[in-house]
């Protein structure tokens, strides 16, 4: 009969006490496993999501962390907006030229030029207002005729040579599932988001069904959308269904459902990133939602364009002056540049020299407000338009977030859960110790049957180890089950699904020992060695069990056989 | 098989004084011999058994089991010797409640050099008439059954000497004789020397060799002489 079996029988004999001890230990381990794996997976996801393939985020001034969280992870509230021209500063000549020709300023100039041409055909009556009035009129003509030159219509964007791409995104709206409180963030963007962004390690977006929307979509016009896998799964939407988006966060002041319908054109494959819980809508359609069209004022202060209908009315004259436009045709009218805003730009920097320098080169002028100068081309502006921007490096922001928030939070949680494990370990000690009176007689009997002191000591330690291992195994299974149970919540909050077999990611678990290990090559290898911290649980529990089992074991070791046999 | 010479034991009192309780000039038991040791309470019977078993070390003197002097051994060696060469039947049976009858018997082999054999344990339990209660726990067994398990356990490691400390004291009169017969018969079968301590004269009367410890223990004898 082995010492294991003797210890096991002892555990069985103290059934309820042993069970409670095991449960206590299991609860502690369950929490450690859950914290380790969920935190590890979410952290890994955070880190990999910050290597999407873009280097900078340009957004409104404010907290860089908030900008990063909202733009990269779709967390928290969207920051303020920046003018659309910031996007154009990164665009090539053709895109920029087309966009400017769609501006209110350009159209206003065209109108004025037409008026001038009409005047040119009429001779000026002599003496009509004198030479002063004629000189004033000529100067005005000159300004108007050269206004479009000032707009630099056919120039490339200021920073276009330094970037691979810049992708505009607009946030702030949500999609709420019908008859449910659950909602998902809406991200308005263009086709580049799916074509040019990568999901870490070069992986591209893939579709589970349907297709991506085109910027000018033949089928859905500007009102197409693509749903992230989780958003589609939870809402039950399929390709071809139509959705309405909510302005702001559902249930909060000022939020309301937009009338505009968007057609689901595609559903993304799960990416394990926050993109899974986002609904991507065509930016052009997003602009055309009535509330999103900001009125613009001319620099003279006259309110020129109040809403979409007026903007459309202008476009109607411009595009088809002599005929009426149908609603369908109206939905293909793009909003003028002055009325467009952005939440952020995701910028990939063209950097032949190696990462970092070019990004820094861009960051500085943007931070210093150089882009604001690009806003002077038009005399039409939305009221209270934000004109300054910031440029953040998302990797740095994520790392900062980690260093200051995520890592300390993880350590606090781990410390708490480890404390629970230690308390559970102490319950093993208490459990065994409380039964020592009865045990001393049993130990004496075993000793009388020939058991050595080392035998009874080992039996005690084995019992403690078995209790800890049973609690550990049960806790590990419990932790995994808890992860599966929490997965929908975690996935909704972070976009990371957690399965039963998702171990805590490998990390340099022995790095904390570096001050003790010194600076030898061997120490460096140990410090750099990576493994899942979950794998340390079992040896950790054994050490804990041995520590708490030592006292009862010593007590068993010291048992006076002659005295205890007489009890 | 068992040989004691000038064995003395004194306990140290809290005030530092030594109280002698055992002083045995000579005591021996041949292979397969069966002897009974009687004497009043306090005459040192249990202390003597503990000394023979190596549980307690004598203050002085020699104790040889199977020709091996055990008093000079370390405690661990004495433990090993006890596991291999001695069997012990307690007055209160001392079966471990967590173990079945079979496991209690196997526990008697667990600490010896040989391998714990389930077959041997089953065979012994068959011999003591408990073949049908192998998996029964002690608390579900009668007192007589418990003592029979204890006897089987004491013989499990094929001891050279079996020490029985008042094995019938807690057994009802109807079963006392059965227990004695069981111990004696099995010791005979296994060729084990038996030293049985008892108060009961009806038990002692069945043995050819009866030793009175109050007479051979010079401490008690001297005290009586003084008295």
PDB file of N, CA, C and O in Angstrom, chain B residues 12-13 56 70 125 131 133 151 195:
ATOM      1  N   UNK B  12      12.293  10.311  33.516  1.00  0.00           N
ATOM      2  CA  UNK B  12      12.755  11.538  34.176  1.00  0.00           C
ATOM      3  C   UNK B  12      11.527  12.373  34.528  1.00  0.00           C
ATOM      4  O   UNK B  12      10.687  12.658  33.685  1.00  0.00           O
ATOM      5  N   UNK B  13      11.439  12.730  35.780  1.00  0.00           N
ATOM      6  CA  UNK B  13      10.319  13.540  36.254  1.00  0.00           C
ATOM      7  C   UNK B  13      10.573  15.017  35.936  1.00  0.00           C
ATOM      8  O   UNK B  13      11.715  15.417  35.675  1.00  0.00           O
ATOM      9  N   UNK B  56      10.212   2.395  22.518  1.00  0.00           N
ATOM     10  CA  UNK B  56      10.896   3.099  23.607  1.00  0.00           C
ATOM     11  C   UNK B  56      12.287   2.491  23.759  1.00  0.00           C
ATOM     12  O   UNK B  56      12.442   1.266  23.683  1.00  0.00           O
ATOM     13  N   UNK B  70      19.052  -4.461  19.233  1.00  0.00           N
ATOM     14  CA  UNK B  70      18.321  -3.315  18.661  1.00  0.00           C
ATOM     15  C   UNK B  70      18.526  -2.015  19.427  1.00  0.00           C
ATOM     16  O   UNK B  70      18.220  -0.943  18.916  1.00  0.00           O
ATOM     17  N   UNK B 125      -7.235 -12.865   6.383  1.00  0.00           N
ATOM     18  CA  UNK B 125      -8.616 -12.560   6.784  1.00  0.00           C
ATOM     19  C   UNK B 125      -9.513 -13.784   6.627  1.00  0.00           C
ATOM     20  O   UNK B 125     -10.432 -14.004   7.425  1.00  0.00           O
ATOM     21  N   UNK B 131     -13.352 -13.559   5.659  1.00  0.00           N
ATOM     22  CA  UNK B 131     -13.218 -13.529   4.199  1.00  0.00           C
ATOM     23  C   UNK B 131     -14.369 -12.810   3.532  1.00  0.00           C
ATOM     24  O   UNK B 131     -14.224 -12.295   2.417  1.00  0.00           O
ATOM     25  N   UNK B 133     -15.776 -10.116   4.769  1.00  0.00           N
ATOM     26  CA  UNK B 133     -15.870  -8.713   5.191  1.00  0.00           C
ATOM     27  C   UNK B 133     -14.618  -7.918   4.800  1.00  0.00           C
ATOM     28  O   UNK B 133     -14.210  -6.997   5.504  1.00  0.00           O
ATOM     29  N   UNK B 151      -5.556  -8.976  14.636  1.00  0.00           N
ATOM     30  CA  UNK B 151      -4.667 -10.146  14.689  1.00  0.00           C
ATOM     31  C   UNK B 151      -4.097 -10.421  13.294  1.00  0.00           C
ATOM     32  O   UNK B 151      -2.888 -10.648  13.122  1.00  0.00           O
ATOM     33  N   UNK B 195       4.332 -13.255  22.748  1.00  0.00           N
ATOM     34  CA  UNK B 195       4.378 -12.749  24.119  1.00  0.00           C
ATOM     35  C   UNK B 195       3.087 -11.994  24.345  1.00  0.00           C
ATOM     36  O   UNK B 195       2.847 -10.946  23.740  1.00  0.00           O
TER      37      UNK B 195
END
